[in-house]
Short mmCIF file of C-alpha atoms in Angstrom, two decimals:
data_model
loop_
_atom_site.label_atom_id
_atom_site.label_comp_id
_atom_site.label_asym_id
_atom_site.label_seq_id
_atom_site.Cartn_x
_atom_site.Cartn_y
_atom_site.Cartn_z
CA MET A 1 25.89 -2.52 -12.85
CA ASP A 2 25.79 0.65 -14.86
CA GLY A 3 24.25 3.38 -12.72
CA GLY A 4 24.85 6.31 -15.06
CA GLY A 5 22.22 8.30 -16.92
CA GLY A 6 18.56 8.49 -16.02
CA GLY A 7 17.43 11.86 -14.76
CA GLY A 8 15.40 12.66 -11.71
CA GLY A 9 16.46 13.45 -8.15
CA GLY A 10 17.54 10.96 -5.54
CA GLY A 11 16.50 7.91 -7.49
CA GLU A 12 19.81 7.37 -9.23
CA VAL A 13 21.91 4.37 -8.39
CA ALA A 14 25.27 5.47 -7.00
CA SER A 15 28.20 5.63 -9.38
CA ALA A 16 30.72 2.83 -9.27
CA THR A 17 33.58 5.14 -8.25
CA ALA A 18 31.91 6.04 -4.94
CA GLY A 19 31.89 2.42 -3.77
CA PRO A 20 28.88 0.57 -2.34
CA PRO A 21 27.17 2.04 0.74
CA ALA A 22 27.53 0.22 4.05
CA PRO A 23 24.72 -2.23 4.96
CA LEU A 24 21.93 -0.65 6.96
CA ASP A 25 21.36 -1.44 10.63
CA TRP A 26 17.59 -1.94 10.92
CA LYS A 27 15.73 -1.19 14.16
CA PHE A 28 12.14 -1.72 15.28
CA SER A 29 10.05 1.46 15.24
CA GLN A 30 6.36 0.73 15.81
CA VAL A 31 3.67 -1.90 15.58
CA PHE A 32 -0.06 -1.39 15.11
CA GLY A 33 -2.52 -4.19 15.82
CA GLU A 34 0.00 -6.42 17.59
CA ARG A 35 -1.64 -9.66 18.61
CA THR A 36 -0.97 -11.41 21.89
CA ALA A 37 0.43 -14.95 22.06
CA GLY A 38 -2.20 -17.47 21.04
CA GLU A 39 -4.65 -14.83 19.83
CA GLU A 40 -6.60 -16.00 16.81
CA VAL A 41 -6.46 -13.72 13.79
CA GLN A 42 -9.79 -12.88 12.20
CA GLU A 43 -9.78 -13.31 8.43
CA VAL A 44 -11.28 -9.84 7.84
CA ASP A 45 -8.47 -8.16 9.82
CA ILE A 46 -5.62 -9.49 7.67
CA ILE A 47 -3.85 -6.64 5.88
CA SER A 48 -3.96 -6.96 2.08
CA ALA A 49 -2.46 -3.64 0.87
CA ILE A 50 0.08 -1.03 2.08
CA GLU A 51 1.00 2.30 0.46
CA PHE A 52 2.91 5.46 1.46
CA ASP A 53 1.89 8.72 -0.17
CA LYS A 54 4.47 10.71 -2.17
CA THR A 55 5.47 12.88 0.80
CA GLY A 56 5.85 9.92 3.16
CA ASP A 57 3.73 11.75 5.74
CA HIS A 58 0.75 9.44 5.31
CA LEU A 59 0.41 5.67 5.15
CA ALA A 60 -2.66 3.69 4.10
CA THR A 61 -3.45 0.02 4.67
CA GLY A 62 -6.34 -2.02 3.33
CA ASP A 63 -7.60 -5.31 4.74
CA ARG A 64 -9.67 -8.32 3.71
CA GLY A 65 -12.71 -6.83 5.44
CA GLY A 66 -12.80 -3.95 2.91
CA ARG A 67 -11.55 -1.32 5.36
CA VAL A 68 -8.94 1.34 4.66
CA VAL A 69 -6.95 2.61 7.66
CA LEU A 70 -4.92 5.83 7.43
CA PHE A 71 -1.89 6.74 9.55
CA GLU A 72 -0.17 10.11 9.70
CA ARG A 73 3.35 11.02 10.61
CA THR A 74 3.80 12.82 13.92
CA ASP A 75 7.55 13.34 14.41
CA SER A 76 7.97 15.78 11.48
CA LYS A 77 5.10 17.91 12.82
CA GLU A 78 6.63 18.00 16.27
CA HIS A 79 9.89 19.30 14.83
CA GLY A 80 8.02 22.09 13.10
CA ARG A 81 9.30 21.17 9.63
CA ASN A 82 9.55 18.02 7.61
CA HIS A 83 12.58 15.77 7.39
CA ARG A 84 13.51 16.80 3.87
CA ASP A 85 13.89 20.43 5.03
CA LEU A 86 16.03 19.27 7.94
CA GLU A 87 18.19 17.20 5.64
CA ARG A 88 18.76 20.19 3.37
CA MET A 89 19.89 22.19 6.41
CA ASP A 90 22.20 19.34 7.48
CA CYS A 91 20.35 19.05 10.77
CA SER A 92 20.63 15.64 12.39
CA VAL A 93 17.25 14.29 13.41
CA GLY A 94 17.65 12.14 16.47
CA ARG A 95 14.18 10.63 16.30
CA HIS A 96 13.02 7.89 13.97
CA PRO A 97 9.83 8.20 11.88
CA GLU A 98 6.72 7.88 14.01
CA PHE A 99 3.17 7.44 12.82
CA ARG A 100 -0.17 7.53 14.58
CA TYR A 101 -3.62 6.27 13.70
CA LYS A 102 -5.55 8.94 11.78
CA THR A 103 -8.87 7.45 10.68
CA GLU A 104 -10.46 4.47 8.99
CA PHE A 105 -13.44 3.90 6.74
CA GLN A 106 -15.30 1.07 5.06
CA SER A 107 -14.21 1.22 1.43
CA HIS A 108 -15.86 -1.89 -0.04
CA GLU A 109 -18.71 -4.18 0.96
CA PRO A 110 -19.25 -7.80 -0.13
CA GLU A 111 -21.34 -7.97 -3.30
CA PHE A 112 -22.99 -10.61 -5.44
CA ASP A 113 -22.90 -10.74 -9.23
CA TYR A 114 -26.31 -12.17 -10.07
CA LEU A 115 -25.53 -12.58 -13.78
CA LYS A 116 -22.52 -14.79 -13.09
CA SER A 117 -23.71 -16.18 -9.72
CA LEU A 118 -20.43 -15.00 -8.28
CA GLU A 119 -19.60 -13.58 -4.86
CA ILE A 120 -17.37 -10.50 -4.97
CA GLU A 121 -15.42 -10.26 -1.75
CA GLU A 122 -14.67 -6.94 -0.11
CA LYS A 123 -10.89 -7.50 0.18
CA ILE A 124 -8.82 -4.43 -0.77
CA ASN A 125 -6.39 -5.49 -3.51
CA GLU A 126 -4.53 -2.20 -3.94
CA ILE A 127 -4.46 1.38 -2.66
CA ARG A 128 -2.94 4.30 -4.55
CA TRP A 129 -2.59 7.86 -3.25
CA CYS A 130 -3.61 10.73 -5.52
CA GLN A 131 -2.55 14.37 -5.44
CA ALA A 132 -3.64 16.12 -2.23
CA SER A 133 -5.33 19.52 -2.52
CA ASN A 134 -6.86 22.12 -0.19
CA GLY A 135 -5.90 20.14 2.90
CA ALA A 136 -7.81 17.06 1.70
CA LEU A 137 -6.34 13.62 1.01
CA PHE A 138 -7.37 11.64 -2.07
CA LEU A 139 -6.86 7.96 -2.75
CA LEU A 140 -7.99 5.12 -4.98
CA SER A 141 -8.87 1.71 -3.58
CA THR A 142 -9.99 -1.42 -5.40
CA ASN A 143 -11.32 -4.87 -4.74
CA ASP A 144 -11.67 -7.56 -7.43
CA LYS A 145 -14.21 -5.63 -9.51
CA THR A 146 -14.77 -2.05 -8.38
CA ILE A 147 -12.43 0.93 -7.97
CA LYS A 148 -13.40 3.83 -5.69
CA PHE A 149 -12.05 7.37 -5.41
CA TRP A 150 -12.03 8.67 -1.83
CA LYS A 151 -11.67 12.13 -0.36
CA VAL A 152 -10.64 12.37 3.30
CA GLN A 153 -10.99 15.82 4.84
CA GLU A 154 -11.28 17.47 8.24
CA LYS A 155 -14.73 18.91 8.80
CA LYS A 156 -15.41 21.49 11.51
CA VAL A 157 -18.43 20.68 13.68
CA LYS A 158 -20.24 23.53 15.46
CA LYS A 159 -21.15 23.05 19.13
CA ILE A 160 -23.94 24.95 20.87
CA SER A 161 -23.37 26.16 24.44
CA ASP A 162 -25.68 25.09 27.29
CA MET A 163 -28.86 27.01 28.03
CA ASN A 164 -29.43 29.53 30.78
CA ALA A 165 -31.47 27.17 32.98
CA ASP A 166 -28.69 24.63 33.28
CA THR A 167 -26.11 27.34 33.94
CA PHE A 168 -27.77 29.11 36.84
CA LYS A 169 -28.81 25.80 38.40
CA GLY A 170 -25.25 25.06 39.46
CA SER A 171 -24.09 28.66 39.90
CA GLY A 172 -25.28 29.09 43.49
CA ASN A 173 -27.78 31.83 42.62
CA GLY A 174 -30.72 29.49 43.03
CA SER A 175 -32.11 26.13 41.99
CA ILE A 176 -34.82 24.70 39.87
CA ALA A 177 -37.60 23.26 41.98
CA SER A 178 -38.66 20.41 39.73
CA SER A 179 -36.06 17.86 38.63
CA SER A 180 -38.35 16.69 35.86
CA VAL A 181 -38.40 20.20 34.41
CA SER A 182 -34.63 20.39 34.71
CA SER A 183 -34.16 17.17 32.74
CA GLY A 184 -36.70 18.34 30.21
CA LEU A 185 -34.78 21.57 29.75
CA LYS A 186 -31.54 19.64 29.38
CA GLN A 187 -33.07 17.48 26.70
CA GLY A 188 -34.27 20.55 24.84
CA ALA A 189 -30.90 22.22 25.24
CA ALA A 190 -29.11 19.23 23.74
CA ASN A 191 -31.12 19.77 20.55
CA GLY A 192 -30.31 23.46 20.51
CA SER A 193 -33.81 24.68 21.47
CA TYR A 194 -36.16 24.80 24.42
CA PRO A 195 -39.10 22.42 24.59
CA ASP A 196 -42.30 23.98 23.38
CA ARG A 197 -44.09 25.20 26.52
CA SER A 198 -47.01 27.56 27.02
CA ASN A 199 -46.63 30.51 29.43
CA ASN A 200 -48.98 28.79 31.87
CA SER A 201 -47.02 25.56 32.06
CA LEU A 202 -43.75 27.48 32.52
CA SER A 203 -45.13 29.54 35.41
CA ASN A 204 -46.70 26.44 36.98
CA ASP A 205 -43.68 24.13 36.76
CA LEU A 206 -40.74 26.50 37.26
CA SER A 207 -40.09 28.41 40.47
CA PHE A 208 -37.64 31.27 39.90
CA PRO A 209 -34.84 31.74 42.43
CA PRO A 210 -35.20 34.51 45.02
CA GLY A 211 -34.14 37.76 43.41
CA GLY A 212 -34.82 36.40 39.92
CA ILE A 213 -32.36 35.50 37.22
CA SER A 214 -29.52 37.99 37.07
CA SER A 215 -28.93 37.61 33.31
CA LEU A 216 -30.44 35.76 30.38
CA ARG A 217 -27.96 33.76 28.32
CA LEU A 218 -28.89 32.86 24.76
CA PRO A 219 -27.38 29.78 23.08
CA VAL A 220 -24.23 30.57 21.13
CA VAL A 221 -21.59 28.62 19.21
CA THR A 222 -18.75 28.25 21.69
CA ASN A 223 -16.13 26.10 19.91
CA TYR A 224 -15.39 23.85 16.96
CA GLU A 225 -14.58 20.17 16.82
CA THR A 226 -12.76 18.73 13.82
CA ASN A 227 -13.83 15.34 12.55
CA LEU A 228 -12.20 13.44 9.71
CA VAL A 229 -14.79 12.55 7.11
CA ALA A 230 -14.17 10.07 4.25
CA ARG A 231 -16.43 10.52 1.24
CA CYS A 232 -16.56 8.35 -1.84
CA ARG A 233 -16.37 10.81 -4.74
CA ARG A 234 -16.56 8.34 -7.63
CA VAL A 235 -17.08 4.65 -8.33
CA TYR A 236 -15.43 3.07 -11.38
CA ALA A 237 -17.30 -0.19 -11.97
CA HIS A 238 -18.35 -2.76 -14.61
CA ALA A 239 -15.16 -2.45 -16.68
CA HIS A 240 -13.45 -5.73 -15.78
CA ASP A 241 -14.60 -9.27 -16.50
CA TYR A 242 -11.71 -10.70 -14.49
CA HIS A 243 -10.24 -9.83 -11.12
CA ILE A 244 -8.42 -6.49 -10.89
CA ASN A 245 -4.80 -7.07 -9.84
CA SER A 246 -3.37 -3.54 -10.21
CA ILE A 247 -4.22 0.14 -10.26
CA SER A 248 -1.64 2.85 -10.93
CA ASN A 249 -1.85 6.66 -11.11
CA ASN A 250 -0.39 8.56 -14.01
CA SER A 251 2.14 11.34 -13.43
CA ASP A 252 -0.23 13.74 -15.25
CA GLY A 253 -2.47 13.69 -12.16
CA GLU A 254 -5.56 13.19 -14.33
CA THR A 255 -5.62 9.54 -15.37
CA PHE A 256 -4.98 6.07 -13.96
CA ILE A 257 -4.92 2.48 -15.19
CA SER A 258 -6.55 -0.67 -13.88
CA ALA A 259 -5.44 -4.13 -14.93
CA ASP A 260 -7.02 -7.56 -14.73
CA ASP A 261 -5.82 -10.92 -16.08
CA LEU A 262 -6.43 -10.04 -19.73
CA ARG A 263 -6.94 -6.30 -20.07
CA VAL A 264 -5.56 -2.93 -19.01
CA ASN A 265 -8.01 -0.01 -18.95
CA LEU A 266 -7.24 3.72 -18.89
CA TRP A 267 -9.50 5.98 -16.82
CA ASN A 268 -9.89 9.70 -16.25
CA LEU A 269 -10.30 10.46 -12.54
CA GLU A 270 -13.20 12.82 -13.34
CA ILE A 271 -15.13 10.31 -15.51
CA SER A 272 -16.43 7.16 -13.88
CA ASN A 273 -18.79 5.83 -16.55
CA GLN A 274 -16.27 5.13 -19.32
CA SER A 275 -12.73 3.86 -19.73
CA PHE A 276 -10.47 3.05 -22.67
CA ASN A 277 -9.12 -0.43 -23.19
CA ILE A 278 -5.43 0.02 -24.02
CA VAL A 279 -4.12 -3.55 -23.66
CA ASP A 280 -6.06 -6.68 -24.53
CA VAL A 281 -4.31 -10.05 -24.51
CA LYS A 282 -7.50 -12.11 -24.71
CA PRO A 283 -7.26 -14.59 -27.63
CA SER A 284 -10.26 -15.17 -29.89
CA ASN A 285 -10.28 -18.75 -28.62
CA MET A 286 -9.70 -19.00 -24.87
CA GLU A 287 -8.11 -22.42 -25.34
CA ASP A 288 -5.17 -20.60 -26.96
CA LEU A 289 -4.54 -18.58 -23.79
CA THR A 290 -0.92 -19.05 -22.67
CA GLU A 291 -0.24 -16.10 -20.37
CA VAL A 292 -2.08 -13.52 -18.29
CA ILE A 293 -1.32 -10.02 -17.01
CA THR A 294 -0.16 -10.09 -13.39
CA SER A 295 0.76 -6.46 -12.61
CA ALA A 296 0.84 -3.05 -14.30
CA GLU A 297 2.33 0.31 -13.41
CA PHE A 298 2.73 3.75 -14.96
CA HIS A 299 6.19 5.28 -15.39
CA PRO A 300 6.77 7.75 -12.50
CA THR A 301 7.52 10.77 -14.76
CA HIS A 302 6.60 9.90 -18.38
CA CYS A 303 2.81 10.01 -18.67
CA ASN A 304 2.83 8.10 -21.96
CA THR A 305 4.78 5.06 -20.71
CA LEU A 306 3.64 2.09 -18.66
CA ALA A 307 4.82 -1.44 -18.01
CA TYR A 308 2.95 -4.66 -17.37
CA SER A 309 4.18 -8.09 -16.34
CA SER A 310 2.95 -11.54 -17.28
CA SER A 311 2.65 -15.02 -15.85
CA LYS A 312 5.45 -16.15 -18.19
CA GLY A 313 8.00 -13.94 -16.45
CA SER A 314 8.17 -11.17 -19.06
CA ILE A 315 7.73 -7.40 -18.70
CA ARG A 316 6.42 -5.30 -21.57
CA LEU A 317 6.97 -1.57 -21.86
CA ILE A 318 4.33 0.21 -23.93
CA ASP A 319 4.05 3.74 -25.32
CA LEU A 320 0.54 5.22 -25.41
CA ARG A 321 1.61 7.51 -28.27
CA GLN A 322 2.04 4.58 -30.67
CA SER A 323 -1.61 3.55 -31.02
CA ALA A 324 -4.93 3.61 -29.20
CA LEU A 325 -4.79 -0.15 -28.55
CA CYS A 326 -1.26 -1.05 -27.47
CA ASP A 327 -1.17 -4.61 -28.78
CA SER A 328 2.49 -4.24 -29.67
CA HIS A 329 5.07 -3.36 -27.03
CA SER A 330 7.96 -0.96 -27.45
CA LYS A 331 10.28 -3.14 -25.32
CA LEU A 332 10.21 -6.67 -23.96
CA PHE A 333 12.20 -7.72 -20.89
CA GLU A 334 12.60 -11.42 -20.21
CA GLU A 335 15.29 -13.81 -19.05
CA HIS A 336 15.72 -16.92 -21.15
CA GLU A 337 16.00 -20.12 -19.14
CA ALA A 338 19.21 -22.11 -19.21
CA PRO A 339 19.11 -25.22 -21.44
CA GLY A 340 18.17 -28.37 -19.53
CA SER A 341 16.89 -26.49 -16.48
CA ARG A 342 13.20 -26.80 -17.31
CA SER A 343 10.95 -28.65 -14.88
CA PHE A 344 7.25 -28.99 -14.07
CA PHE A 345 7.47 -25.88 -11.83
CA THR A 346 9.49 -23.66 -14.19
CA GLU A 347 6.54 -21.69 -15.58
CA ILE A 348 4.77 -21.42 -12.21
CA ILE A 349 7.74 -19.92 -10.38
CA ALA A 350 8.59 -17.66 -13.35
CA SER A 351 5.27 -15.82 -13.01
CA ILE A 352 5.88 -12.22 -11.90
CA SER A 353 3.70 -11.22 -8.95
CA ASP A 354 4.67 -7.52 -8.73
CA ILE A 355 6.62 -4.83 -10.58
CA LYS A 356 7.73 -1.40 -9.39
CA PHE A 357 9.49 1.45 -11.19
CA ALA A 358 12.45 3.08 -9.46
CA ARG A 359 11.76 6.68 -8.52
CA ASN A 360 13.73 8.04 -11.47
CA GLY A 361 12.04 5.65 -13.92
CA ARG A 362 15.33 4.14 -15.14
CA TYR A 363 14.92 0.74 -13.48
CA ILE A 364 12.08 -1.74 -12.99
CA LEU A 365 12.06 -4.16 -10.05
CA SER A 366 10.16 -7.44 -10.51
CA ARG A 367 9.33 -10.22 -8.08
CA ASP A 368 8.74 -13.80 -9.13
CA TYR A 369 8.32 -16.69 -6.71
CA MET A 370 12.01 -17.31 -6.04
CA THR A 371 13.82 -14.10 -6.97
CA LEU A 372 13.90 -10.34 -7.25
CA LYS A 373 15.17 -8.99 -10.57
CA LEU A 374 16.29 -5.46 -11.37
CA TRP A 375 15.92 -4.39 -15.00
CA ASP A 376 17.41 -1.39 -16.79
CA ILE A 377 14.81 -0.08 -19.24
CA ASN A 378 17.66 0.76 -21.64
CA MET A 379 18.87 -2.87 -21.68
CA ASP A 380 16.46 -5.61 -22.69
CA SER A 381 19.01 -8.45 -22.93
CA GLY A 382 18.36 -9.50 -19.31
CA PRO A 383 18.19 -8.23 -15.72
CA VAL A 384 21.15 -6.24 -14.39
CA SER A 385 20.83 -7.93 -10.98
CA THR A 386 19.12 -11.04 -9.66
CA PHE A 387 18.60 -11.57 -5.93
CA GLN A 388 17.77 -15.00 -4.48
CA VAL A 389 14.99 -14.49 -1.93
CA HIS A 390 14.55 -18.04 -0.59
CA GLU A 391 16.63 -20.39 -2.74
CA TYR A 392 16.51 -23.02 0.03
CA LEU A 393 12.86 -23.65 -0.91
CA ARG A 394 13.74 -25.03 -4.33
CA PRO A 395 13.90 -28.66 -3.09
CA LYS A 396 10.47 -28.14 -1.48
CA LEU A 397 8.63 -26.91 -4.59
CA CYS A 398 6.56 -30.11 -4.69
CA ASP A 399 5.28 -29.50 -1.14
CA LEU A 400 4.66 -25.84 -1.96
CA TYR A 401 2.62 -26.88 -4.99
CA GLU A 402 0.58 -29.36 -2.92
CA ASN A 403 -0.42 -26.72 -0.36
CA ASP A 404 -0.87 -23.96 -3.00
CA SER A 405 1.85 -21.78 -1.44
CA ILE A 406 3.64 -21.73 -4.79
CA PHE A 407 0.89 -19.40 -6.02
CA ASP A 408 1.46 -16.80 -3.26
CA LYS A 409 1.93 -13.30 -4.67
CA PHE A 410 4.75 -11.42 -2.92
CA GLU A 411 5.17 -7.67 -3.42
CA CYS A 412 8.45 -5.80 -3.81
CA CYS A 413 9.66 -2.23 -3.24
CA LEU A 414 12.66 0.05 -3.84
CA SER A 415 14.18 2.67 -1.60
CA GLY A 416 13.71 6.29 -2.66
CA ASP A 417 17.41 6.64 -3.52
CA GLY A 418 17.35 3.46 -5.60
CA LEU A 419 20.21 1.86 -3.65
CA ARG A 420 18.22 -0.98 -2.09
CA VAL A 421 15.32 -3.29 -2.78
CA ALA A 422 13.11 -5.33 -0.45
CA THR A 423 10.56 -8.13 -0.57
CA GLY A 424 8.86 -10.61 1.75
CA SER A 425 9.15 -14.34 2.38
CA TYR A 426 7.74 -17.01 4.71
CA SER A 427 7.96 -17.21 8.54
CA ASN A 428 7.19 -13.45 8.51
CA LEU A 429 10.67 -12.74 7.14
CA PHE A 430 11.61 -10.07 4.64
CA ARG A 431 14.84 -9.49 2.73
CA VAL A 432 16.69 -6.24 1.99
CA PHE A 433 19.32 -6.26 -0.78
CA GLY A 434 21.77 -3.59 -1.85
CA CYS A 435 21.68 -2.99 -5.61
CA ALA A 436 24.49 -0.45 -5.93
CA PRO A 437 27.56 -1.63 -7.90
CA GLY A 438 29.75 -3.87 -5.72
CA SER A 439 27.21 -4.10 -2.88
CA THR A 440 26.93 -7.45 -1.10
CA GLU A 441 24.18 -6.34 1.28
CA ALA A 442 21.66 -9.14 1.79
CA THR A 443 19.82 -8.75 5.09
CA THR A 444 17.16 -11.07 6.52
CA LEU A 445 14.72 -9.47 8.96
CA GLU A 446 11.72 -10.76 10.86
CA ALA A 447 8.46 -8.86 11.27
CA SER A 448 8.64 -8.71 15.06
CA LYS A 449 9.89 -6.33 17.75
CA ASN A 450 13.32 -7.92 17.37
CA PRO A 451 13.84 -7.83 13.59
CA MET A 452 17.49 -8.94 13.64
CA ARG A 453 17.06 -12.16 15.60
CA ARG A 454 16.95 -14.19 12.37
CA GLN A 455 19.98 -12.37 10.99
CA VAL A 456 22.67 -14.59 9.46
CA GLN A 457 25.60 -13.94 7.18
CA THR A 458 24.50 -14.90 3.68
CA PRO A 459 27.32 -15.82 1.34
CA SER A 460 27.44 -14.13 -2.04
CA ARG A 461 27.59 -16.13 -5.20
CA PRO A 462 30.22 -15.15 -7.76
CA SER A 463 28.86 -12.87 -10.43
CA ARG A 464 28.38 -14.24 -13.90
CA SER A 465 28.43 -12.51 -17.26
CA LEU A 466 25.57 -12.39 -19.73
CA GLY A 467 27.19 -13.60 -22.94
CA SER A 468 28.91 -10.70 -24.64
CA SER A 469 27.13 -8.10 -22.49
CA ILE A 470 29.44 -5.70 -20.69
CA THR A 471 27.02 -5.33 -17.78
CA ARG A 472 27.53 -7.99 -15.14
CA VAL A 473 24.59 -9.83 -13.66
CA VAL A 474 24.99 -10.33 -9.92
CA ARG A 475 23.26 -13.16 -8.06
CA ARG A 476 23.25 -12.76 -4.32
CA GLY A 477 21.62 -13.93 -1.14
CA ALA A 478 21.52 -17.69 -1.74
CA GLU A 479 21.39 -19.63 1.51
CA SER A 480 22.09 -23.25 2.32
CA PRO A 481 19.26 -25.45 0.99
CA GLY A 482 16.77 -27.33 3.13
CA VAL A 483 16.72 -24.97 6.13
CA ASP A 484 15.54 -21.45 6.75
CA ALA A 485 17.74 -18.61 7.92
CA ASN A 486 17.56 -19.86 11.51
CA GLY A 487 17.96 -23.57 10.80
CA ASN A 488 14.31 -24.28 11.63
CA THR A 489 11.54 -25.89 9.65
CA PHE A 490 9.94 -23.25 7.47
CA ASP A 491 6.46 -21.99 8.36
CA PHE A 492 4.43 -21.57 5.17
CA THR A 493 1.35 -20.30 7.01
CA THR A 494 3.00 -17.05 8.11
CA LYS A 495 3.96 -15.13 5.01
CA LEU A 496 4.90 -11.51 4.53
CA LEU A 497 3.27 -10.56 1.23
CA HIS A 498 2.87 -6.79 1.55
CA LEU A 499 5.46 -4.12 2.31
CA ALA A 500 6.30 -0.54 1.32
CA TRP A 501 9.43 1.62 1.50
CA HIS A 502 9.19 5.26 2.63
CA PRO A 503 9.73 7.51 -0.43
CA SER A 504 12.57 9.58 1.04
CA GLU A 505 13.94 7.74 4.09
CA ASN A 506 15.15 4.27 5.03
CA SER A 507 11.92 3.21 6.66
CA ILE A 508 9.88 0.11 5.80
CA ALA A 509 6.27 -0.74 6.67
CA CYS A 510 5.26 -4.39 6.35
CA ALA A 511 2.22 -6.51 7.15
CA ALA A 512 2.30 -9.73 9.14
CA ALA A 513 -1.30 -11.00 9.13
CA ASN A 514 -3.30 -8.26 10.92
CA SER A 515 -0.25 -6.45 12.36
CA LEU A 516 1.53 -3.49 10.76
CA TYR A 517 5.24 -3.37 11.64
CA MET A 518 7.50 -0.40 10.94
CA TYR A 519 11.31 -0.36 10.87
CA TYR A 520 13.95 2.32 10.31
CA ALA A 521 17.69 2.41 9.66
#
C-alpha cells in the first residue's frame, strides 16, 4: 500500500523500501478487576468504554453502571521524565508501562423520559479526553441521551491540629480527672473548637495537673491532604431524539460533535444550551429510511473535517466549510460487493460499528462485523487493506443472527505510528494486524494473563488487485472455517468489544466483561 505523503509526526505508514517491521511479541502487563473462577459478573460492572488521553499518561474506563474510573501512569513518574523524552535521548527503558487506580466518580444516573415513557440507562457509551489545563483533567462522557463535561482536580484539604487538653493528657505532665470531660473535649476538638462551657463548669469538672499547664497550645493548621475531586462543569442534554453512539473532540479544542442514528450535532464546550445540527439523514417519511449513522469522528488535525459511517458500510467525509448543513459529502468511501455474493446477512454484516482516524489523518480504520478495513482518504475507489477478523464465523451467521450476536458492535484502534491495527472478537480474543507494506503480521491474543496461549500461525491469502488501481488490496488473517483459533467451539457470550492503543507506545488496554487487561510489546 502507498504510505507516502500525509504530514504529521509518527503517524506515517513506513515506506515500502524499509521493509515491513517484525511482528510484535506481546506480554501481559496488568489486570484491574480480575474475577476469580466461577465469580458472577454484575451487569453494572461490565466495562463499556475505554480511552487513553493524548499523552498516554491517563486512561479512563466507563461501565454500564454509569461510573467513570481513571487510571494514571506510574512508571514514567518514577523515572523522573516521560517515555517520549527517554526515547529522544535513546535511553532504553527496561520497564513496561504501569498504571494505577487514580479515582472514580458516578457520571450518569438512570433516568426516565416521561414524555416517551422510556427508561434511559446509565451506561457510559463513550469517553473522550479534553485538553488538560492548570493541573486539572477534563473529559466528556455520554450515555444514550446526555453528555457531561467533567473536571477532575486535586484539592488540598486543611487539617486542624489537636487541642491542648488532649496533648498534655498523654504527655506525662498530668492527667484529666474526668473521662467524660476528656471525651467532650475531644469531640469539640474534632470540630475545630472547644465546647461552649461557662467558667464555673470548667472549674468544677476539670482538675488541673500539679504545677499547672506548662504551655497553652492553640489549634493550628498542621498539614494538607490532597483529595481528587470530580466536578460536572456542564451538561449537554435534550439534543438527541435517538441514542447517542459517538462523541468526538475537535482539534481546535473548543468544539465537539455528538452523533445519534440520524443526526450529528456540533457543540461548543462552553455552551451547553444550544448545538448546531450539521448532518441530518432523517427522511421526511420514516418508511423511506434505508441507513443510519453508526459512528462519527473529527479529523485529528483539520478542524473543518469529520467522517461518519453508516449501517450500509459506507464512510462519508464532510467539510464544514462547504455549508452549514452538510447534507452533501465531499468524499464517499465504500466497497462494492462482488456480483452473486449477496445473501440475507450481507447488509447486516456490512454495517460499520466503529471508525478511527490514524494519528496523521491520512487513513481511516473501519470495523464491520467480519473485517477491519483501512482506507486512504486520498483514494475513494476502495480500502487499501482488508483484514479478516473471524472469517471462520461465516458458516455460523444464521446462529449468530438467532442469538443477536450478529448485531454486536466491536471497536477498533490504530497504533500511534500507524503500522498496526487491532480489534476484538469472541472468546475474549483480540487480533493485531500489521498494515505496513508487505507485512503479514496477524496475531491472535486472549484477554488473560497468558495472552499468547491461543496463538496460531494464520496463513495469508494472496493479495488481489482492485481493477485498474495500482494500489494492491491485501486480505489477511483468514483462518480455517468452523473452528476458532484453538480448535474449540466458539464462545459467543464472552466478547471483547472495547479496546484502546496507547498513543505513543505499543501498549493495548482491553475490556473483558468487568476486567481491564493491559499488554505491551
